[in-house]
């Protein structure tokens, strides 16, 4: 895969996705969005990738969001499959995603982080949705995802003022899972990835799909709904292997089938 603005590596069961525009604080323009869309396609389709870690190049920024200088010159960009970052509007990526927030995650940068399942932040990271300060709004899912992650009043306070919060504050309100020194960020994300990979990949994907698609439904409706990933799990060999390995006091050998 030819990539200019994104680095994509696979090691063992992990896909490492790095936004590689440090000179503009990893802000995204259409070519970067298109590349990310292709990367997420590969993460989705490659059975050897069980979990992906998303981060930004350098130490200053995870992503400063939409490249406003590019937009000022060329107009509002056309979005690729999956929307901003190729990610925020996807409805087919049930593998776990870990955002390793290595600096500022602002605007669209926070929106793509919110589209991940686990957020690990470096101590110096700052997060926010400052779009109203430049006459815009967090239209790439931010105004919808943030109130689903933190209490409504907290979300409204962030969105209506456009203020930035520290990593420590983000942890306090439940927006991130863990805050660590910058030097430990990727290793911490890898630890989370390792713990996820110890589980059945089909069980993890079924859990993610059922949780997200059931969110907002009345509980009886959510519990009774049809989730394709759940059906795939319970008709799989892994659903037999897990209990068998437990009974035999050994580690399970997951096939993903």
mmCIF file of C-alpha atoms in Angstrom:
data_model
loop_
_atom_site.group_PDB
_atom_site.id
_atom_site.type_symbol
_atom_site.label_atom_id
_atom_site.label_comp_id
_atom_site.label_asym_id
_atom_site.label_seq_id
_atom_site.Cartn_x
_atom_site.Cartn_y
_atom_site.Cartn_z
ATOM 1 C CA UNK A 1 0.000 0.000 0.000
ATOM 2 C CA UNK A 2 1.526 3.326 -1.106
ATOM 3 C CA UNK A 3 1.127 5.898 1.674
ATOM 4 C CA UNK A 4 2.549 9.396 2.027
ATOM 5 C CA UNK A 5 0.722 10.913 4.981
ATOM 6 C CA UNK A 6 0.117 7.797 7.082
ATOM 7 C CA UNK A 7 2.435 5.090 8.387
ATOM 8 C CA UNK A 8 0.913 1.630 8.644
ATOM 9 C CA UNK A 9 2.728 -1.346 10.100
ATOM 10 C CA UNK A 10 1.634 -4.786 11.263
ATOM 11 C CA UNK A 11 3.431 -6.615 14.012
ATOM 12 C CA UNK A 12 2.010 -9.842 15.307
ATOM 13 C CA UNK A 13 -1.721 -9.206 15.784
ATOM 14 C CA UNK A 14 -1.517 -5.382 16.014
ATOM 15 C CA UNK A 15 -1.953 -2.796 13.283
ATOM 16 C CA UNK A 16 -0.009 0.403 14.018
ATOM 17 C CA UNK A 17 -1.524 3.449 12.327
ATOM 18 C CA UNK A 18 0.363 6.755 12.583
ATOM 19 C CA UNK A 19 -0.841 10.054 11.130
ATOM 20 C CA UNK A 20 2.360 11.399 9.590
ATOM 21 C CA UNK A 21 1.997 15.159 9.072
ATOM 22 C CA UNK A 22 3.907 16.478 12.102
ATOM 23 C CA UNK A 23 4.730 19.742 10.334
ATOM 24 C CA UNK A 24 1.028 20.700 10.592
ATOM 25 C CA UNK A 25 0.424 18.962 13.930
ATOM 26 C CA UNK A 26 -0.993 15.957 12.078
ATOM 27 C CA UNK A 27 -3.964 17.920 10.753
ATOM 28 C CA UNK A 28 -5.850 16.018 8.064
ATOM 29 C CA UNK A 29 -6.451 17.118 4.487
ATOM 30 C CA UNK A 30 -8.224 15.068 1.769
ATOM 31 C CA UNK A 31 -5.196 12.990 0.717
ATOM 32 C CA UNK A 32 -4.551 12.002 4.348
ATOM 33 C CA UNK A 33 -8.220 11.179 4.868
ATOM 34 C CA UNK A 34 -8.204 8.981 1.771
ATOM 35 C CA UNK A 35 -5.101 7.132 2.940
ATOM 36 C CA UNK A 36 -6.604 6.533 6.365
ATOM 37 C CA UNK A 37 -9.763 5.187 4.748
ATOM 38 C CA UNK A 38 -7.693 2.629 2.841
ATOM 39 C CA UNK A 39 -5.805 1.680 5.994
ATOM 40 C CA UNK A 40 -9.040 1.062 7.931
ATOM 41 C CA UNK A 41 -10.262 -1.069 5.035
ATOM 42 C CA UNK A 42 -7.190 -3.212 5.475
ATOM 43 C CA UNK A 43 -7.570 -3.399 9.268
ATOM 44 C CA UNK A 44 -11.150 -4.545 8.735
ATOM 45 C CA UNK A 45 -10.342 -7.220 6.167
ATOM 46 C CA UNK A 46 -7.031 -8.664 7.410
ATOM 47 C CA UNK A 47 -7.809 -11.597 9.746
ATOM 48 C CA UNK A 48 -4.308 -11.383 11.238
ATOM 49 C CA UNK A 49 -4.983 -7.893 12.625
ATOM 50 C CA UNK A 50 -6.943 -8.267 15.852
ATOM 51 C CA UNK A 51 -6.535 -4.745 17.239
ATOM 52 C CA UNK A 52 -5.170 -1.431 15.958
ATOM 53 C CA UNK A 53 -3.337 1.421 17.673
ATOM 54 C CA UNK A 54 -3.806 4.930 16.243
ATOM 55 C CA UNK A 55 -1.396 7.745 17.090
ATOM 56 C CA UNK A 56 0.289 10.802 15.591
ATOM 57 C CA UNK A 57 3.871 11.377 14.497
ATOM 58 C CA UNK A 58 6.058 13.443 16.792
ATOM 59 C CA UNK A 59 5.438 14.575 20.353
ATOM 60 C CA UNK A 60 3.258 17.649 19.830
ATOM 61 C CA UNK A 61 0.042 16.311 18.379
ATOM 62 C CA UNK A 62 -2.174 13.290 17.995
ATOM 63 C CA UNK A 63 -4.075 15.403 15.455
ATOM 64 C CA UNK A 64 -5.089 19.053 15.351
ATOM 65 C CA UNK A 65 -8.125 18.012 13.303
ATOM 66 C CA UNK A 66 -9.115 19.362 9.923
ATOM 67 C CA UNK A 67 -6.365 21.213 8.063
ATOM 68 C CA UNK A 68 -7.999 24.655 8.143
ATOM 69 C CA UNK A 69 -5.310 26.257 5.972
ATOM 70 C CA UNK A 70 -6.027 23.681 3.264
ATOM 71 C CA UNK A 71 -9.779 24.315 3.642
ATOM 72 C CA UNK A 72 -9.262 28.076 3.414
ATOM 73 C CA UNK A 73 -7.455 27.601 0.103
ATOM 74 C CA UNK A 74 -9.549 24.838 -1.456
ATOM 75 C CA UNK A 75 -12.946 24.899 0.251
ATOM 76 C CA UNK A 76 -14.709 22.294 2.367
ATOM 77 C CA UNK A 77 -13.146 18.930 1.507
ATOM 78 C CA UNK A 78 -15.046 15.952 0.205
ATOM 79 C CA UNK A 79 -14.904 13.122 2.699
ATOM 80 C CA UNK A 80 -13.880 9.559 1.839
ATOM 81 C CA UNK A 81 -15.584 6.336 2.837
ATOM 82 C CA UNK A 82 -15.895 6.396 6.601
ATOM 83 C CA UNK A 83 -15.929 10.179 6.827
ATOM 84 C CA UNK A 84 -13.256 12.267 8.531
ATOM 85 C CA UNK A 85 -10.109 10.263 9.128
ATOM 86 C CA UNK A 86 -11.765 7.476 7.157
ATOM 87 C CA UNK A 87 -13.147 6.419 10.531
ATOM 88 C CA UNK A 88 -15.832 8.532 12.216
ATOM 89 C CA UNK A 89 -18.720 7.274 10.061
ATOM 90 C CA UNK A 90 -17.682 3.652 9.578
ATOM 91 C CA UNK A 91 -20.190 0.992 10.523
ATOM 92 C CA UNK A 92 -18.163 -2.086 9.622
ATOM 93 C CA UNK A 93 -15.055 -1.922 11.817
ATOM 94 C CA UNK A 94 -15.700 -4.124 14.837
ATOM 95 C CA UNK A 95 -12.077 -4.781 15.729
ATOM 96 C CA UNK A 96 -10.953 -2.831 18.796
ATOM 97 C CA UNK A 97 -9.179 0.475 18.201
ATOM 98 C CA UNK A 98 -6.853 2.099 20.721
ATOM 99 C CA UNK A 99 -6.085 5.817 20.448
ATOM 100 C CA UNK A 100 -2.641 6.671 21.815
ATOM 101 C CA UNK A 101 -3.057 10.440 22.256
ATOM 102 C CA UNK A 102 0.492 11.750 22.149
ATOM 103 C CA UNK A 103 -0.259 15.485 22.223
ATOM 104 C CA UNK A 104 -3.121 17.750 21.277
ATOM 105 C CA UNK A 105 -6.316 16.056 20.068
ATOM 106 C CA UNK A 106 -8.451 18.957 18.957
ATOM 107 C CA UNK A 107 -11.528 19.226 16.758
ATOM 108 C CA UNK A 108 -11.464 16.402 14.262
ATOM 109 C CA UNK A 109 -8.475 14.982 16.100
ATOM 110 C CA UNK A 110 -10.607 14.399 19.171
ATOM 111 C CA UNK A 111 -13.439 13.156 16.967
ATOM 112 C CA UNK A 112 -11.314 10.350 15.521
ATOM 113 C CA UNK A 113 -10.061 9.545 19.029
ATOM 114 C CA UNK A 114 -13.678 9.337 20.213
ATOM 115 C CA UNK A 115 -14.343 6.861 17.394
ATOM 116 C CA UNK A 116 -11.787 4.541 19.025
ATOM 117 C CA UNK A 117 -12.693 2.173 21.837
ATOM 118 C CA UNK A 118 -9.871 2.805 24.313
ATOM 119 C CA UNK A 119 -8.073 6.129 24.810
ATOM 120 C CA UNK A 120 -4.617 6.331 26.365
ATOM 121 C CA UNK A 121 -3.262 9.868 26.811
ATOM 122 C CA UNK A 122 0.215 11.214 27.415
ATOM 123 C CA UNK A 123 0.439 13.513 30.428
ATOM 124 C CA UNK A 124 0.970 16.593 28.255
ATOM 125 C CA UNK A 125 -2.010 15.903 25.961
ATOM 126 C CA UNK A 126 -4.813 18.419 25.578
ATOM 127 C CA UNK A 127 -8.256 17.577 24.215
ATOM 128 C CA UNK A 128 -11.128 19.711 22.982
ATOM 129 C CA UNK A 129 -13.682 20.601 20.327
ATOM 130 C CA UNK A 130 -12.821 24.219 19.488
ATOM 131 C CA UNK A 131 -14.799 24.385 16.221
ATOM 132 C CA UNK A 132 -17.238 27.135 17.364
ATOM 133 C CA UNK A 133 -14.253 29.444 17.850
ATOM 134 C CA UNK A 134 -13.658 29.350 14.089
ATOM 135 C CA UNK A 135 -17.320 29.442 13.076
ATOM 136 C CA UNK A 136 -17.756 25.691 12.723
ATOM 137 C CA UNK A 137 -19.108 22.779 14.767
ATOM 138 C CA UNK A 138 -17.867 19.300 15.596
ATOM 139 C CA UNK A 139 -19.836 17.762 12.743
ATOM 140 C CA UNK A 140 -17.661 14.639 12.372
ATOM 141 C CA UNK A 141 -19.479 12.953 15.225
ATOM 142 C CA UNK A 142 -18.106 15.050 18.070
ATOM 143 C CA UNK A 143 -21.410 16.633 19.089
ATOM 144 C CA UNK A 144 -22.944 13.154 19.225
ATOM 145 C CA UNK A 145 -20.111 11.038 20.630
ATOM 146 C CA UNK A 146 -18.887 13.358 23.379
ATOM 147 C CA UNK A 147 -22.248 13.381 25.235
ATOM 148 C CA UNK A 148 -22.187 9.585 25.041
ATOM 149 C CA UNK A 149 -18.765 9.456 26.688
ATOM 150 C CA UNK A 150 -19.103 11.998 29.502
ATOM 151 C CA UNK A 151 -21.996 13.590 31.436
ATOM 152 C CA UNK A 152 -24.154 15.872 29.307
ATOM 153 C CA UNK A 153 -23.351 19.083 31.206
ATOM 154 C CA UNK A 154 -19.636 18.374 30.952
ATOM 155 C CA UNK A 155 -19.939 17.713 27.225
ATOM 156 C CA UNK A 156 -22.026 20.833 26.646
ATOM 157 C CA UNK A 157 -19.535 22.923 28.589
ATOM 158 C CA UNK A 158 -16.708 21.698 26.397
ATOM 159 C CA UNK A 159 -18.608 22.015 23.120
ATOM 160 C CA UNK A 160 -20.165 25.447 23.702
ATOM 161 C CA UNK A 161 -16.968 27.114 24.919
ATOM 162 C CA UNK A 162 -14.510 25.261 22.698
ATOM 163 C CA UNK A 163 -12.128 25.061 25.651
ATOM 164 C CA UNK A 164 -9.307 22.578 25.908
ATOM 165 C CA UNK A 165 -8.915 20.181 28.827
ATOM 166 C CA UNK A 166 -5.808 18.468 30.140
ATOM 167 C CA UNK A 167 -5.212 14.740 30.077
ATOM 168 C CA UNK A 168 -5.701 14.655 33.849
ATOM 169 C CA UNK A 169 -9.093 16.356 33.513
ATOM 170 C CA UNK A 170 -10.050 14.009 30.674
ATOM 171 C CA UNK A 171 -9.259 11.054 32.938
ATOM 172 C CA UNK A 172 -11.255 12.547 35.809
ATOM 173 C CA UNK A 173 -14.396 12.874 33.682
ATOM 174 C CA UNK A 174 -13.993 9.399 32.181
ATOM 175 C CA UNK A 175 -12.984 10.476 28.687
ATOM 176 C CA UNK A 176 -9.697 8.541 28.670
ATOM 177 C CA UNK A 177 -8.826 5.156 30.155
ATOM 178 C CA UNK A 178 -5.318 5.900 31.339
ATOM 179 C CA UNK A 179 -2.818 8.776 31.520
ATOM 180 C CA UNK A 180 0.899 7.980 31.370
ATOM 181 C CA UNK A 181 4.218 9.754 30.748
ATOM 182 C CA UNK A 182 4.811 10.344 27.049
ATOM 183 C CA UNK A 183 7.706 7.871 27.004
ATOM 184 C CA UNK A 184 5.366 5.096 28.146
ATOM 185 C CA UNK A 185 2.463 5.864 25.822
ATOM 186 C CA UNK A 186 2.955 3.294 23.061
ATOM 187 C CA UNK A 187 4.052 0.592 25.490
ATOM 188 C CA UNK A 188 0.875 1.191 27.482
ATOM 189 C CA UNK A 189 -1.250 0.994 24.333
ATOM 190 C CA UNK A 190 0.537 -2.252 23.463
ATOM 191 C CA UNK A 191 -0.237 -3.629 26.925
ATOM 192 C CA UNK A 192 -3.934 -2.948 26.324
ATOM 193 C CA UNK A 193 -3.649 -4.523 22.866
ATOM 194 C CA UNK A 194 -2.014 -7.614 24.380
ATOM 195 C CA UNK A 195 -4.795 -8.007 26.943
ATOM 196 C CA UNK A 196 -7.424 -7.664 24.210
ATOM 197 C CA UNK A 197 -5.631 -10.213 22.022
ATOM 198 C CA UNK A 198 -5.736 -12.786 24.812
ATOM 199 C CA UNK A 199 -9.500 -12.871 24.303
ATOM 200 C CA UNK A 200 -11.345 -14.535 21.467
ATOM 201 C CA UNK A 201 -11.259 -12.102 18.510
ATOM 202 C CA UNK A 202 -14.826 -13.056 17.622
ATOM 203 C CA UNK A 203 -15.972 -12.479 21.207
ATOM 204 C CA UNK A 204 -14.293 -9.067 21.285
ATOM 205 C CA UNK A 205 -15.880 -8.023 17.987
ATOM 206 C CA UNK A 206 -19.305 -9.314 19.071
ATOM 207 C CA UNK A 207 -19.008 -7.392 22.329
ATOM 208 C CA UNK A 208 -18.119 -4.167 20.527
ATOM 209 C CA UNK A 209 -20.895 -4.504 17.967
ATOM 210 C CA UNK A 210 -23.599 -5.351 20.498
ATOM 211 C CA UNK A 211 -22.524 -2.579 22.885
ATOM 212 C CA UNK A 212 -22.419 0.151 20.237
ATOM 213 C CA UNK A 213 -25.489 -0.910 18.263
ATOM 214 C CA UNK A 214 -27.468 -1.458 21.443
ATOM 215 C CA UNK A 215 -26.490 1.907 22.907
ATOM 216 C CA UNK A 216 -29.476 4.208 23.287
ATOM 217 C CA UNK A 217 -32.054 1.442 22.844
ATOM 218 C CA UNK A 218 -34.352 0.426 25.700
ATOM 219 C CA UNK A 219 -32.724 -2.478 27.523
ATOM 220 C CA UNK A 220 -35.228 -5.185 26.421
ATOM 221 C CA UNK A 221 -34.886 -4.049 22.812
ATOM 222 C CA UNK A 222 -31.090 -3.930 23.009
ATOM 223 C CA UNK A 223 -30.921 -7.419 24.518
ATOM 224 C CA UNK A 224 -33.327 -8.861 21.962
ATOM 225 C CA UNK A 225 -31.808 -7.244 18.870
ATOM 226 C CA UNK A 226 -29.988 -9.178 16.163
ATOM 227 C CA UNK A 227 -26.239 -8.582 15.951
ATOM 228 C CA UNK A 228 -24.452 -10.422 13.123
ATOM 229 C CA UNK A 229 -21.148 -10.567 15.020
ATOM 230 C CA UNK A 230 -22.879 -12.189 17.991
ATOM 231 C CA UNK A 231 -24.480 -14.798 15.756
ATOM 232 C CA UNK A 232 -21.089 -15.481 14.163
ATOM 233 C CA UNK A 233 -19.502 -15.894 17.592
ATOM 234 C CA UNK A 234 -21.975 -18.436 18.925
ATOM 235 C CA UNK A 235 -21.785 -20.558 15.784
ATOM 236 C CA UNK A 236 -17.972 -20.545 15.806
ATOM 237 C CA UNK A 237 -15.335 -23.082 16.827
ATOM 238 C CA UNK A 238 -13.960 -20.491 19.253
ATOM 239 C CA UNK A 239 -17.166 -20.624 21.297
ATOM 240 C CA UNK A 240 -16.394 -24.322 21.870
ATOM 241 C CA UNK A 241 -12.637 -23.877 22.266
ATOM 242 C CA UNK A 242 -12.930 -21.335 25.094
ATOM 243 C CA UNK A 243 -14.916 -23.480 27.555
ATOM 244 C CA UNK A 244 -12.902 -26.558 26.556
ATOM 245 C CA UNK A 245 -9.596 -24.805 27.257
ATOM 246 C CA UNK A 246 -10.946 -23.582 30.591
ATOM 247 C CA UNK A 247 -11.969 -27.102 31.578
ATOM 248 C CA UNK A 248 -8.598 -28.497 30.490
ATOM 249 C CA UNK A 249 -6.724 -25.719 32.339
ATOM 250 C CA UNK A 250 -4.816 -24.516 29.299
ATOM 251 C CA UNK A 251 -4.658 -21.398 27.174
ATOM 252 C CA UNK A 252 -7.210 -21.368 24.362
ATOM 253 C CA UNK A 253 -6.077 -21.457 20.754
ATOM 254 C CA UNK A 254 -8.275 -19.002 18.908
ATOM 255 C CA UNK A 255 -8.966 -19.587 15.228
ATOM 256 C CA UNK A 256 -11.320 -16.679 14.648
ATOM 257 C CA UNK A 257 -13.766 -19.083 13.062
#
